[in-house]
Tab-separated table of C-alpha atoms and ligand atoms in Angstrom:
chain	number	residue	atom	x	y	z
A	1465	MET	CA	7.834	-14.707	23.721
A	1466	ASN	CA	9.804	-17.205	21.620
A	1467	PRO	CA	11.567	-15.790	18.566
A	1468	ILE	CA	9.700	-16.049	15.280
A	1469	GLN	CA	11.371	-18.778	13.218
A	1470	VAL	CA	12.528	-18.108	9.688
A	1471	GLY	CA	13.545	-20.628	7.029
A	1472	LEU	CA	15.844	-19.375	4.284
A	1473	LEU	CA	15.698	-20.868	0.793
A	1474	GLY	CA	18.977	-19.976	-0.945
A	1475	ILE	CA	21.923	-18.424	0.857
A	1476	GLY	CA	23.911	-16.722	-1.906
A	1477	THR	CA	24.590	-12.976	-2.143
A	1478	VAL	CA	21.316	-11.744	-0.595
A	1479	GLY	CA	20.764	-14.749	1.676
A	1480	SER	CA	24.159	-14.445	3.341
A	1481	GLY	CA	23.682	-10.682	3.805
A	1482	THR	CA	20.305	-11.349	5.383
A	1483	PHE	CA	21.777	-13.887	7.787
A	1484	GLN	CA	24.657	-11.608	8.776
A	1485	VAL	CA	22.650	-8.396	9.254
A	1486	LEU	CA	19.948	-10.194	11.216
A	1487	ARG	CA	22.554	-11.679	13.518
A	1488	ARG	CA	24.595	-8.463	13.869
A	1489	ASN	CA	21.580	-6.266	14.665
A	1490	GLN	CA	19.443	-8.861	16.419
A	1491	GLU	CA	18.924	-6.920	19.654
A	1492	GLU	CA	17.899	-3.701	17.930
A	1493	ILE	CA	15.646	-5.571	15.501
A	1494	LYS	CA	13.995	-7.387	18.405
A	1495	ARG	CA	13.284	-4.081	20.157
A	1496	ARG	CA	11.574	-2.851	16.999
A	1497	ALA	CA	9.692	-6.034	16.115
A	1498	GLY	CA	8.624	-6.745	19.678
A	1499	ARG	CA	9.948	-10.263	19.307
A	1500	GLY	CA	13.190	-11.936	18.255
A	1501	ILE	CA	13.560	-13.045	14.632
A	1502	GLU	CA	15.824	-16.052	14.035
A	1503	ILE	CA	16.876	-17.930	10.941
A	1504	THR	CA	16.777	-21.482	12.254
A	1505	MET	CA	16.856	-23.487	9.022
A	1506	VAL	CA	18.553	-22.888	5.672
A	1507	ALA	CA	18.243	-24.747	2.382
A	1508	ASP	CA	20.866	-24.417	-0.318
A	1509	LEU	CA	22.145	-26.805	-2.969
A	1510	ASP	CA	25.652	-26.012	-1.772
A	1511	THR	CA	25.252	-27.183	1.819
A	1512	ALA	CA	28.954	-26.893	2.682
A	1513	ARG	CA	29.085	-23.212	1.689
A	1514	ALA	CA	25.773	-22.575	3.435
A	1515	GLN	CA	26.993	-24.217	6.657
A	1516	ALA	CA	30.174	-22.140	6.504
A	1517	VAL	CA	28.060	-18.955	6.339
A	1518	VAL	CA	25.700	-19.805	9.199
A	1519	GLY	CA	28.044	-21.817	11.438
A	1520	GLU	CA	26.896	-24.495	13.859
A	1521	GLY	CA	23.484	-24.205	15.480
A	1522	VAL	CA	21.526	-23.559	12.296
A	1523	GLN	CA	20.170	-26.557	10.441
A	1524	VAL	CA	21.309	-26.661	6.794
A	1525	VAL	CA	19.630	-28.910	4.232
A	1526	ALA	CA	19.806	-29.341	0.479
A	1527	ASP	CA	16.079	-29.861	0.062
A	1528	ALA	CA	14.089	-26.621	0.263
A	1529	ARG	CA	10.862	-28.585	0.777
A	1530	ALA	CA	12.172	-29.773	4.141
A	1531	VAL	CA	12.110	-26.139	5.297
A	1532	ILE	CA	8.541	-25.637	4.097
A	1533	ALA	CA	7.472	-28.873	5.778
A	1534	ASN	CA	8.974	-27.876	9.134
A	1535	PRO	CA	6.018	-26.901	11.390
A	1536	GLU	CA	8.307	-24.707	13.526
A	1537	ILE	CA	9.017	-22.339	10.635
A	1538	ASP	CA	6.722	-19.298	10.569
A	1539	ILE	CA	8.181	-17.360	7.626
A	1540	VAL	CA	9.833	-18.706	4.477
A	1541	VAL	CA	12.315	-16.387	2.732
A	1542	GLU	CA	12.828	-17.252	-0.934
A	1543	LEU	CA	16.217	-16.029	-2.194
A	1544	ILE	CA	16.884	-18.555	-4.945
A	1545	GLY	CA	15.655	-16.471	-7.876
A	1546	GLY	CA	14.087	-17.240	-11.245
A	1547	TYR	CA	10.635	-18.472	-12.224
A	1548	GLY	CA	11.255	-22.218	-12.008
A	1549	ILE	CA	11.681	-23.991	-8.694
A	1550	ALA	CA	11.240	-20.673	-6.864
A	1551	LYS	CA	7.642	-20.425	-8.076
A	1552	GLN	CA	6.807	-23.952	-6.934
A	1553	LEU	CA	8.419	-23.358	-3.541
A	1554	VAL	CA	6.644	-20.055	-2.949
A	1555	LEU	CA	3.260	-21.577	-3.851
A	1556	GLU	CA	3.972	-24.600	-1.648
A	1557	ALA	CA	4.970	-22.366	1.268
A	1558	ILE	CA	1.740	-20.380	0.872
A	1559	ALA	CA	-0.280	-23.603	0.689
A	1560	ALA	CA	1.422	-24.709	3.917
A	1561	GLY	CA	0.199	-21.478	5.564
A	1562	LYS	CA	3.635	-19.833	5.784
A	1563	HIS	CA	4.190	-16.142	5.253
A	1564	VAL	CA	6.683	-15.522	2.460
A	1565	VAL	CA	9.372	-12.905	1.908
A	1566	THR	CA	11.024	-12.761	-1.485
A	1567	ALA	CA	13.448	-10.534	-3.393
A	1568	ASN	CA	12.434	-12.245	-6.623
A	1569	LYS	CA	11.088	-9.527	-8.906
A	1570	ALA	CA	11.161	-11.826	-11.952
A	1571	LEU	CA	8.828	-14.276	-10.231
A	1572	LEU	CA	6.372	-11.627	-9.004
A	1573	ALA	CA	6.329	-9.584	-12.218
A	1574	VAL	CA	5.465	-12.664	-14.256
A	1575	HIS	CA	3.437	-14.789	-11.814
A	1576	GLY	CA	2.381	-12.156	-9.261
A	1577	THR	CA	-1.338	-12.403	-9.995
A	1578	GLU	CA	-1.370	-16.133	-9.231
A	1579	ILE	CA	0.900	-15.818	-6.188
A	1580	PHE	CA	-0.949	-12.891	-4.573
A	1581	ALA	CA	-4.307	-14.590	-5.192
A	1582	ALA	CA	-3.039	-17.768	-3.508
A	1583	ALA	CA	-1.707	-15.760	-0.554
A	1584	HIS	CA	-4.951	-13.809	-0.238
A	1585	ALA	CA	-6.991	-17.022	-0.247
A	1586	LYS	CA	-4.762	-18.555	2.426
A	1587	GLY	CA	-4.594	-15.367	4.535
A	1588	VAL	CA	-0.802	-15.153	4.464
A	1589	MET	CA	1.517	-12.301	3.518
A	1590	VAL	CA	3.904	-12.227	0.586
A	1591	ALA	CA	6.312	-9.358	1.193
A	1592	PHE	CA	8.714	-8.146	-1.482
A	1593	GLU	CA	10.397	-4.864	-0.497
A	1594	ALA	CA	13.759	-6.194	-1.728
A	1595	ALA	CA	12.372	-6.952	-5.180
A	1596	VAL	CA	12.496	-3.302	-6.289
A	1597	ALA	CA	15.501	-1.002	-5.907
A	1598	GLY	CA	17.384	-3.150	-3.375
A	1599	GLY	CA	17.728	-1.294	-0.086
A	1600	ILE	CA	15.456	1.645	-0.962
A	1601	PRO	CA	12.093	1.250	0.826
A	1602	ILE	CA	10.161	2.170	-2.319
A	1603	ILE	CA	7.428	-0.464	-1.957
A	1604	LYS	CA	6.645	0.826	1.533
A	1605	ALA	CA	6.670	4.410	0.254
A	1606	LEU	CA	4.297	3.663	-2.634
A	1607	ARG	CA	2.002	1.324	-0.726
A	1608	GLU	CA	1.787	3.246	2.535
A	1609	GLY	CA	3.616	6.580	2.654
A	1610	LEU	CA	1.986	7.928	-0.511
A	1611	THR	CA	-1.388	6.273	-0.048
A	1612	ALA	CA	-3.248	9.615	-0.040
A	1613	ASN	CA	-2.111	10.398	-3.564
A	1614	SER	CA	-3.297	9.798	-7.034
A	1615	ILE	CA	0.114	8.784	-8.389
A	1616	GLN	CA	0.782	10.462	-11.735
A	1617	TRP	CA	4.104	8.979	-12.785
A	1618	ILE	CA	7.182	7.105	-11.622
A	1619	ALA	CA	10.582	7.200	-13.295
A	1620	GLY	CA	13.568	5.402	-11.903
A	1621	ILE	CA	17.067	4.095	-12.297
A	1622	ILE	CA	16.213	0.659	-10.975
A	1623	ASN	CA	18.985	-1.546	-12.274
A	1624	GLY	CA	22.318	-1.138	-10.522
A	1625	THR	CA	24.282	-3.210	-13.027
A	1626	THR	CA	23.401	-1.073	-16.057
A	1627	ASN	CA	23.843	2.191	-14.193
A	1628	PHE	CA	27.244	0.938	-13.037
A	1629	ILE	CA	28.149	0.025	-16.629
A	1630	LEU	CA	27.048	3.396	-18.049
A	1631	SER	CA	28.868	5.326	-15.308
A	1632	GLU	CA	32.136	3.397	-15.593
A	1633	MET	CA	32.123	3.545	-19.397
A	1634	ARG	CA	31.603	7.312	-19.327
A	1635	ASP	CA	33.969	8.186	-16.466
A	1636	LYS	CA	36.783	5.685	-16.965
A	1637	GLY	CA	36.439	4.923	-20.670
A	1638	LEU	CA	36.219	1.191	-19.840
A	1639	ASP	CA	34.613	-1.163	-22.327
A	1640	PHE	CA	31.206	-2.762	-21.797
A	1641	ASP	CA	32.364	-6.349	-21.184
A	1642	THR	CA	35.013	-5.378	-18.616
A	1643	VAL	CA	32.515	-3.382	-16.563
A	1644	LEU	CA	29.849	-6.091	-16.789
A	1645	LYS	CA	32.345	-8.639	-15.394
A	1646	GLU	CA	33.099	-6.279	-12.503
A	1647	ALA	CA	29.359	-5.865	-11.796
A	1648	GLN	CA	29.074	-9.674	-11.685
A	1649	ARG	CA	32.054	-9.925	-9.347
A	1650	LEU	CA	30.471	-7.378	-7.012
A	1651	GLY	CA	27.237	-9.410	-6.859
A	1652	TYR	CA	25.057	-6.790	-8.601
A	1653	ALA	CA	24.166	-8.738	-11.727
A	1654	GLU	CA	21.417	-11.326	-12.064
A	1655	ALA	CA	22.314	-14.997	-12.513
A	1656	ASP	CA	21.599	-14.346	-16.198
A	1657	PRO	CA	23.087	-10.860	-16.801
A	1658	THR	CA	21.178	-10.445	-20.066
A	1659	PHE	CA	18.232	-9.671	-17.754
A	1660	ASP	CA	20.186	-6.619	-16.581
A	1661	ILE	CA	21.675	-5.352	-19.818
A	1662	GLU	CA	18.578	-5.960	-21.949
A	1663	GLY	CA	16.332	-4.076	-19.515
A	1664	VAL	CA	14.325	-7.130	-18.392
A	1665	ASP	CA	15.218	-6.775	-14.701
A	1666	ALA	CA	14.238	-3.094	-14.733
A	1667	ALA	CA	10.994	-4.056	-16.492
A	1668	HIS	CA	10.220	-6.585	-13.740
A	1669	LYS	CA	10.665	-3.838	-11.162
A	1670	VAL	CA	8.718	-1.111	-12.936
A	1671	THR	CA	5.898	-3.592	-13.570
A	1672	LEU	CA	5.597	-4.134	-9.808
A	1673	MET	CA	5.710	-0.403	-9.059
A	1674	SER	CA	3.102	0.275	-11.739
A	1675	ALA	CA	0.714	-2.273	-10.239
A	1676	ILE	CA	1.079	-0.761	-6.771
A	1677	ALA	CA	0.883	2.835	-7.955
A	1678	PHE	CA	-2.169	2.476	-10.181
A	1679	GLY	CA	-3.975	-0.506	-8.694
A	1680	ILE	CA	-3.669	-2.582	-11.875
A	1681	PRO	CA	-2.696	-6.260	-12.133
A	1682	VAL	CA	1.002	-7.039	-12.692
A	1683	GLN	CA	1.393	-7.117	-16.485
A	1684	PHE	CA	5.028	-7.709	-17.347
A	1685	ASP	CA	4.007	-8.997	-20.784
A	1686	ARG	CA	2.671	-5.518	-21.667
A	1687	ALA	CA	5.892	-3.665	-20.778
A	1688	HIS	CA	8.007	-2.171	-23.553
A	1689	ILE	CA	11.638	-3.205	-22.963
A	1690	GLU	CA	14.904	-1.928	-24.426
A	1691	GLY	CA	18.290	-2.356	-22.759
A	1692	ILE	CA	21.650	-0.642	-23.139
A	1693	THR	CA	23.421	-3.048	-25.485
A	1694	LYS	CA	22.712	-0.982	-28.601
A	1695	LEU	CA	23.792	2.344	-27.082
A	1696	ALA	CA	26.669	3.928	-29.010
A	1697	ALA	CA	29.444	5.906	-27.322
A	1698	GLN	CA	28.911	8.861	-29.653
A	1699	ASP	CA	25.283	9.236	-28.512
A	1700	ILE	CA	26.437	9.413	-24.902
A	1701	LYS	CA	28.909	12.123	-26.007
A	1702	TYR	CA	26.400	14.118	-28.092
A	1703	ALA	CA	23.841	13.915	-25.282
A	1704	GLU	CA	26.403	15.447	-22.899
A	1705	GLN	CA	27.091	18.249	-25.391
A	1706	LEU	CA	23.360	18.994	-25.432
A	1707	GLY	CA	23.137	19.077	-21.617
A	1708	TYR	CA	21.802	15.548	-21.033
A	1709	ARG	CA	22.977	12.224	-19.611
A	1710	ILE	CA	21.743	8.862	-20.853
A	1711	LYS	CA	20.265	6.591	-18.180
A	1712	LEU	CA	18.329	3.337	-18.384
A	1713	LEU	CA	14.963	4.376	-16.961
A	1714	GLY	CA	11.894	2.450	-15.930
A	1715	VAL	CA	8.905	4.696	-16.530
A	1716	THR	CA	5.240	4.235	-15.713
A	1717	LYS	CA	2.714	7.015	-16.186
A	1718	ARG	CA	-0.995	7.590	-15.857
A	1719	VAL	CA	-2.236	9.376	-18.994
A	1720	ALA	CA	-5.723	10.089	-20.347
A	1721	LYS	CA	-5.972	6.839	-22.331
A	1722	GLY	CA	-4.353	4.460	-19.832
A	1723	ILE	CA	-0.974	3.535	-18.378
A	1724	GLU	CA	2.476	3.777	-19.941
A	1725	LEU	CA	4.856	1.007	-18.889
A	1726	ARG	CA	8.306	1.107	-20.430
A	1727	VAL	CA	12.048	0.592	-19.936
A	1728	HIS	CA	14.585	2.130	-22.292
A	1729	PRO	CA	17.665	4.342	-22.354
A	1730	SER	CA	16.555	7.955	-21.870
A	1731	LEU	CA	18.127	11.368	-22.122
A	1732	VAL	CA	17.731	13.099	-18.760
A	1733	PRO	CA	18.678	16.794	-18.317
A	1734	SER	CA	22.097	16.901	-16.593
A	1735	LYS	CA	20.760	19.266	-13.932
A	1736	ARG	CA	18.230	16.701	-12.667
A	1737	LEU	CA	19.210	14.648	-9.614
A	1738	LEU	CA	18.406	11.468	-11.528
A	1739	ALA	CA	21.058	12.314	-14.127
A	1740	ASN	CA	23.664	12.396	-11.355
A	1741	VAL	CA	22.924	8.986	-9.861
A	1742	GLU	CA	26.120	7.033	-10.454
A	1743	GLY	CA	27.501	3.509	-10.122
A	1744	ALA	CA	25.201	0.815	-8.751
A	1745	MET	CA	23.057	3.414	-6.986
A	1746	ASN	CA	19.329	3.468	-7.736
A	1747	ALA	CA	16.903	6.372	-7.583
A	1748	VAL	CA	13.161	6.499	-8.058
A	1749	VAL	CA	11.188	9.679	-8.634
A	1750	VAL	CA	7.481	9.473	-7.806
A	1751	ASN	CA	4.990	12.201	-8.658
A	1752	GLY	CA	1.718	12.267	-6.736
A	1753	ASP	CA	-1.072	14.824	-7.100
A	1754	ALA	CA	-0.926	15.889	-3.454
A	1755	VAL	CA	2.728	15.493	-2.533
A	1756	GLY	CA	4.247	16.634	-5.833
A	1757	THR	CA	7.577	15.089	-6.796
A	1758	THR	CA	9.487	12.933	-4.313
A	1759	LEU	CA	12.835	11.192	-4.750
A	1760	TYR	CA	14.135	7.951	-3.205
A	1761	TYR	CA	17.849	7.214	-3.532
A	1762	GLY	CA	20.124	4.447	-2.312
A	1763	LYS	CA	21.924	1.197	-3.030
A	1764	GLY	CA	19.851	-0.817	-5.477
A	1765	ALA	CA	21.828	-4.039	-5.340
A	1766	GLY	CA	24.355	-5.952	-3.287
A	1767	SER	CA	24.320	-8.241	-0.301
A	1768	GLU	CA	23.583	-6.083	2.765
A	1769	PRO	CA	21.575	-3.270	1.090
A	1770	THR	CA	19.167	-5.901	-0.235
A	1771	ALA	CA	19.234	-7.728	3.102
A	1772	SER	CA	18.086	-4.480	4.711
A	1773	ALA	CA	14.857	-4.690	2.701
A	1774	VAL	CA	14.388	-8.429	3.305
A	1775	ILE	CA	14.668	-7.878	7.069
A	1776	ALA	CA	12.274	-4.913	6.957
A	1777	ASP	CA	9.704	-7.347	5.554
A	1778	LEU	CA	10.503	-9.886	8.282
A	1779	VAL	CA	9.873	-7.211	10.916
A	1780	ASP	CA	6.595	-6.162	9.252
A	1781	ILE	CA	5.366	-9.749	9.210
A	1782	THR	CA	6.446	-10.298	12.804
A	1783	ARG	CA	4.430	-7.250	13.846
A	1784	LEU	CA	1.387	-8.041	11.719
A	1785	HIS	CA	1.014	-11.790	11.468
A	1786	THR	CA	-1.402	-12.003	14.376
A	1787	ALA	CA	-3.586	-9.218	12.918
A	1788	ASP	CA	-6.771	-10.074	11.073
A	1789	ALA	CA	-5.742	-10.554	7.398
A	1790	ALA	CA	-8.356	-8.008	6.276
A	1791	HIS	CA	-6.572	-5.303	8.277
A	1792	ARG	CA	-3.150	-5.826	6.758
A	1793	VAL	CA	-1.817	-3.628	3.956
A	1794	PRO	CA	-2.946	-5.267	0.681
A	1795	HIS	CA	-0.145	-6.897	-1.327
A	1796	LEU	CA	-0.552	-4.468	-4.215
A	1797	ALA	CA	-1.732	-1.497	-2.104
A	1798	PHE	CA	-5.308	-1.683	-3.414
A	1799	HIS	CA	-7.821	-4.251	-2.174
A	1800	PRO	CA	-8.072	-7.179	-4.618
A	1801	ASP	CA	-11.748	-6.413	-5.317
A	1802	ALA	CA	-10.968	-2.748	-6.030
A	1803	MET	CA	-8.396	-3.115	-8.796
A	1804	SER	CA	-8.552	-0.809	-11.805
A	1805	ASP	CA	-8.978	-1.993	-15.394
A	1806	LEU	CA	-6.886	0.858	-16.836
A	1807	LYS	CA	-5.120	-0.499	-19.910
A	1808	VAL	CA	-1.363	-0.554	-20.455
A	1809	LEU	CA	-0.903	1.398	-23.707
A	1810	PRO	CA	1.020	0.176	-26.755
A	1811	MET	CA	4.199	2.176	-27.452
A	1812	ALA	CA	2.622	3.833	-30.502
A	1813	GLU	CA	0.334	5.696	-28.071
A	1814	VAL	CA	3.132	6.915	-25.802
A	1815	VAL	CA	3.831	10.639	-26.009
A	1816	THR	CA	7.338	11.823	-25.197
A	1817	SER	CA	10.185	13.797	-26.734
A	1818	TYR	CA	13.107	12.315	-28.665
A	1819	TYR	CA	16.780	12.526	-29.512
A	1820	LEU	CA	17.418	11.511	-33.129
A	1821	ARG	CA	20.800	10.985	-34.780
A	1822	LEU	CA	20.986	10.732	-38.532
A	1823	ARG	CA	24.197	9.892	-40.370
A	1824	VAL	CA	23.723	11.904	-43.564
A	1825	ALA	CA	25.571	12.928	-46.711
A	1826	ASP	CA	27.312	16.244	-46.059
A	1827	GLU	CA	25.655	18.169	-48.894
A	1828	ALA	CA	23.462	21.231	-49.369
A	1829	GLY	CA	19.741	20.853	-48.706
A	1830	VAL	CA	19.910	17.748	-46.494
A	1831	LEU	CA	19.032	19.549	-43.268
A	1832	ALA	CA	16.130	21.361	-44.950
A	1833	LYS	CA	14.807	18.083	-46.352
A	1834	VAL	CA	14.944	16.336	-42.960
A	1835	THR	CA	13.395	19.180	-40.953
A	1836	GLY	CA	10.794	19.747	-43.687
A	1837	LEU	CA	9.718	16.108	-43.513
A	1838	LEU	CA	9.419	16.246	-39.713
A	1839	ALA	CA	7.434	19.483	-39.926
A	1840	GLY	CA	5.130	17.872	-42.510
A	1841	ALA	CA	4.429	15.071	-40.004
A	1842	GLY	CA	3.554	17.666	-37.352
A	1843	ILE	CA	6.704	16.945	-35.307
A	1844	SER	CA	8.038	20.069	-33.654
A	1845	ILE	CA	11.812	20.451	-33.330
A	1846	ASP	CA	13.383	21.705	-30.097
A	1847	ALA	CA	17.062	21.807	-31.156
A	1848	VAL	CA	19.337	20.767	-34.008
A	1849	LEU	CA	23.058	20.079	-33.821
A	1850	GLN	CA	25.125	19.424	-36.936
A	1851	ARG	CA	28.651	18.094	-36.535
A	1852	GLU	CA	31.528	19.007	-38.829
A	1853	ALA	CA	32.078	16.221	-41.357
A	1854	ASP	CA	35.802	16.062	-40.444
A	1855	GLU	CA	34.897	15.514	-36.793
A	1856	VAL	CA	32.563	12.652	-37.667
A	1857	GLY	CA	34.357	10.762	-40.423
A	1858	GLY	CA	37.895	12.142	-40.353
A	1859	GLU	CA	39.511	14.592	-42.765
A	1860	GLY	CA	37.795	14.817	-46.160
A	1861	SER	CA	34.713	12.982	-44.908
A	1862	THR	CA	31.562	13.347	-46.967
A	1863	GLN	CA	29.293	12.236	-44.123
A	1864	THR	CA	28.098	14.022	-41.046
A	1865	ASP	CA	25.825	13.549	-38.050
A	1866	LEU	CA	22.624	15.484	-37.649
A	1867	ILE	CA	21.270	15.457	-34.109
A	1868	ILE	CA	17.695	16.568	-33.564
A	1869	LEU	CA	15.766	16.994	-30.324
A	1870	THR	CA	11.993	16.979	-30.753
A	1871	HIS	CA	9.213	18.316	-28.599
A	1872	ASP	CA	6.563	15.873	-27.309
A	1873	THR	CA	5.342	13.627	-30.087
A	1874	ARG	CA	3.145	10.555	-30.307
A	1875	GLU	CA	5.489	7.594	-30.850
A	1876	GLY	CA	3.366	6.164	-33.683
A	1877	THR	CA	3.661	9.498	-35.548
A	1878	LEU	CA	7.425	9.498	-35.048
A	1879	ASP	CA	7.709	5.885	-36.258
A	1880	ASP	CA	5.999	6.840	-39.546
A	1881	ALA	CA	8.212	9.910	-40.013
A	1882	LEU	CA	11.366	7.906	-39.247
A	1883	ALA	CA	10.407	5.327	-41.869
A	1884	GLN	CA	10.190	8.122	-44.461
A	1885	LEU	CA	13.473	9.680	-43.324
A	1886	GLN	CA	15.225	6.333	-43.424
A	1887	ALA	CA	14.185	5.928	-47.064
A	1888	LEU	CA	15.945	9.171	-48.132
A	1889	PRO	CA	19.079	8.430	-50.220
A	1890	THR	CA	21.007	11.028	-48.195
A	1891	VAL	CA	20.382	9.147	-44.920
A	1892	LEU	CA	23.289	6.717	-44.859
A	1893	ALA	CA	22.824	4.562	-41.727
A	1894	PRO	CA	20.032	3.364	-39.439
A	1895	ILE	CA	18.601	6.357	-37.577
A	1896	VAL	CA	19.243	6.346	-33.824
A	1897	ARG	CA	16.240	7.248	-31.680
A	1898	ILE	CA	16.498	7.691	-27.908
A	1899	ARG	CA	13.580	8.890	-25.808
A	1900	LYS	CA	13.955	11.965	-23.646
A	1901	GLU	CA	12.368	12.508	-20.234
A	1902	GLU	CA	12.321	16.030	-18.818
A	1903	LEU	CA	11.004	14.701	-15.429
A	1904	SER	CA	9.294	17.926	-14.454
N	2704	NAI	N1	22.117	-9.690	-5.821
N	2704	NAI	C1	21.417	-8.577	-5.652
N	2704	NAI	O1	21.975	-7.481	-5.512
N	2704	NAI	C2	19.935	-8.633	-5.637
N	2704	NAI	C3	19.251	-9.796	-5.876
N	2704	NAI	N2	17.883	-9.810	-5.837
N	2704	NAI	C4	17.159	-11.056	-6.026
N	2704	NAI	O2	17.424	-11.897	-4.911
N	2704	NAI	C5	17.355	-13.261	-5.312
N	2704	NAI	C6	18.658	-13.954	-4.924
N	2704	NAI	O3	19.708	-13.301	-5.599
N	2704	NAI	P1	21.235	-13.576	-5.222
N	2704	NAI	O4	21.380	-13.761	-3.766
N	2704	NAI	O5	22.003	-12.507	-5.889
N	2704	NAI	O6	21.472	-14.947	-5.971
N	2704	NAI	P2	22.654	-15.999	-5.728
N	2704	NAI	O7	22.821	-16.721	-7.007
N	2704	NAI	O8	23.837	-15.328	-5.136
N	2704	NAI	O9	22.036	-16.981	-4.620
N	2704	NAI	C7	21.086	-17.947	-4.914
N	2704	NAI	C8	21.333	-19.132	-3.988
N	2704	NAI	O10	20.283	-20.071	-4.166
N	2704	NAI	C9	20.858	-21.382	-4.155
N	2704	NAI	N3	19.949	-22.301	-4.845
N	2704	NAI	C10	19.750	-22.427	-6.178
N	2704	NAI	N4	18.802	-23.363	-6.415
N	2704	NAI	C11	18.398	-23.814	-5.217
N	2704	NAI	C12	17.445	-24.788	-4.787
N	2704	NAI	N5	16.715	-25.481	-5.666
N	2704	NAI	N6	17.295	-24.997	-3.479
N	2704	NAI	C13	18.022	-24.316	-2.565
N	2704	NAI	N7	18.956	-23.398	-2.899
N	2704	NAI	C14	19.129	-23.131	-4.211
N	2704	NAI	C15	22.205	-21.209	-4.820
N	2704	NAI	O11	23.078	-22.277	-4.461
N	2704	NAI	C16	22.641	-19.859	-4.276
N	2704	NAI	O12	23.370	-19.998	-3.083
N	2704	NAI	C17	17.061	-13.243	-6.805
N	2704	NAI	O13	15.684	-13.338	-7.016
N	2704	NAI	C18	17.549	-11.849	-7.241
N	2704	NAI	O14	16.896	-11.368	-8.386
N	2704	NAI	C19	17.153	-8.686	-5.536
N	2704	NAI	C20	17.776	-7.512	-5.288
N	2704	NAI	C21	19.221	-7.382	-5.349
N	2705	LIG	N1	20.696	-7.247	-10.904
N	2705	LIG	C1	19.999	-6.269	-10.146
N	2705	LIG	C2	20.089	-6.607	-8.696
N	2705	LIG	C3	19.067	-5.933	-7.916
N	2705	LIG	O1	17.889	-6.013	-8.119
N	2705	LIG	C4	20.598	-4.894	-10.387
N	2705	LIG	O2	21.671	-4.821	-10.985
N	2705	LIG	O3	19.964	-3.903	-10.010
């Protein structure tokens, strides 16, 4: 049988990895897919660089639409990124009856409903294993491996850039900007790195996992998003003293009232595997009612790890494209007419525990006032740590830090209590609040 023909749109970090791995492992991949898979046409704005990557024998063009228009191409791989031209190209490829593979989590998290509906109507596949956690086959695990389960929650380190930044800052004492530049040099960061550091990229990924896990539409606009740019070094230090590490987590949970969908820095107990995931590595913990807790760990970014996931999708499509569309695995795991209308909850309804840091006047009665106010709001305290004033503000300091860990609390209740605490004259700076996930 002739090889299946693939057209690549964009041959940057992930595209070049995809080309190289496919070529290097072509024989083994063919034995698995039952048919050869060949990239025969590539579109990139930088045609000279693209031609240098693929060599002679592969047609390189600047116009991505020429790839879509080529009747020989069976599968279009979109590796350009972003919501602009990439969206148009993916929709045009679907309209032309091509199967699509993409690593573009931003596109699917924001426009997934439209794209999956178009693919369903046309009977083509849109595969996106590389869009979440790079080389880790988490989409396959959620959509197929765990299909027996009622998924209860997912929590993951799903942005390599921010995990790399947090690890390097803690271990090597490097500053934020230096480490971010290194993450960009290594090809981990998005074209716009604010997507990484402000938690947007992780929110794209957890939105996709949430849809697959709970059978709800992709709802990026309902996700709560906080990044790592406001994290202070002393909170990382205090967290360590209390037996925790701070990680940027994507969390989605099924609770009585609906679905939690959130990205924010979180304290994770140091003894948990997730707390020990370092550098650009990713890890996703999934809890299902039948299987219990499972963990998926691996490289979440970079050229060949991400290519590994792109090629897995190419093999899946090669195996399945002749099957009746109704017998393929649904894009979002659940059949489109069997989606759930569970609501994504506002943050005020989220229940979790918290780390609070209050910069207070170092005088008698302050601790009692603060804990009394929390108790009055029904917020139960798990631990309190008070630093020596000298340690916090230098010798003779009249200020100190009060660190409080709470038990589970409704976020809306905590917000009200924090507003009252902030108004106390003895509270001298904005209160720091970081959520805490026990992951058990
Ligand atoms: N870099 C990584 O580690 C990972 C990236 N991704 C996703 O993979 C996608 C690609 O990312 P990278 O390879 O890192 O990006 P990149 O910036 O390295 O490559 C993008 C390529 O697309 C080309 N391009 C831009 N506009 C074009 C157009 N109109 N027509 C044809 N070519 C065009 C650029 O010249 C460039 O070569 C993005 O959606 C990204 O979010 C997903 C997982 C990991
Ligand atoms: N910028 C992303 C790349 C992979 O999705 C990350 O840092 O994880």
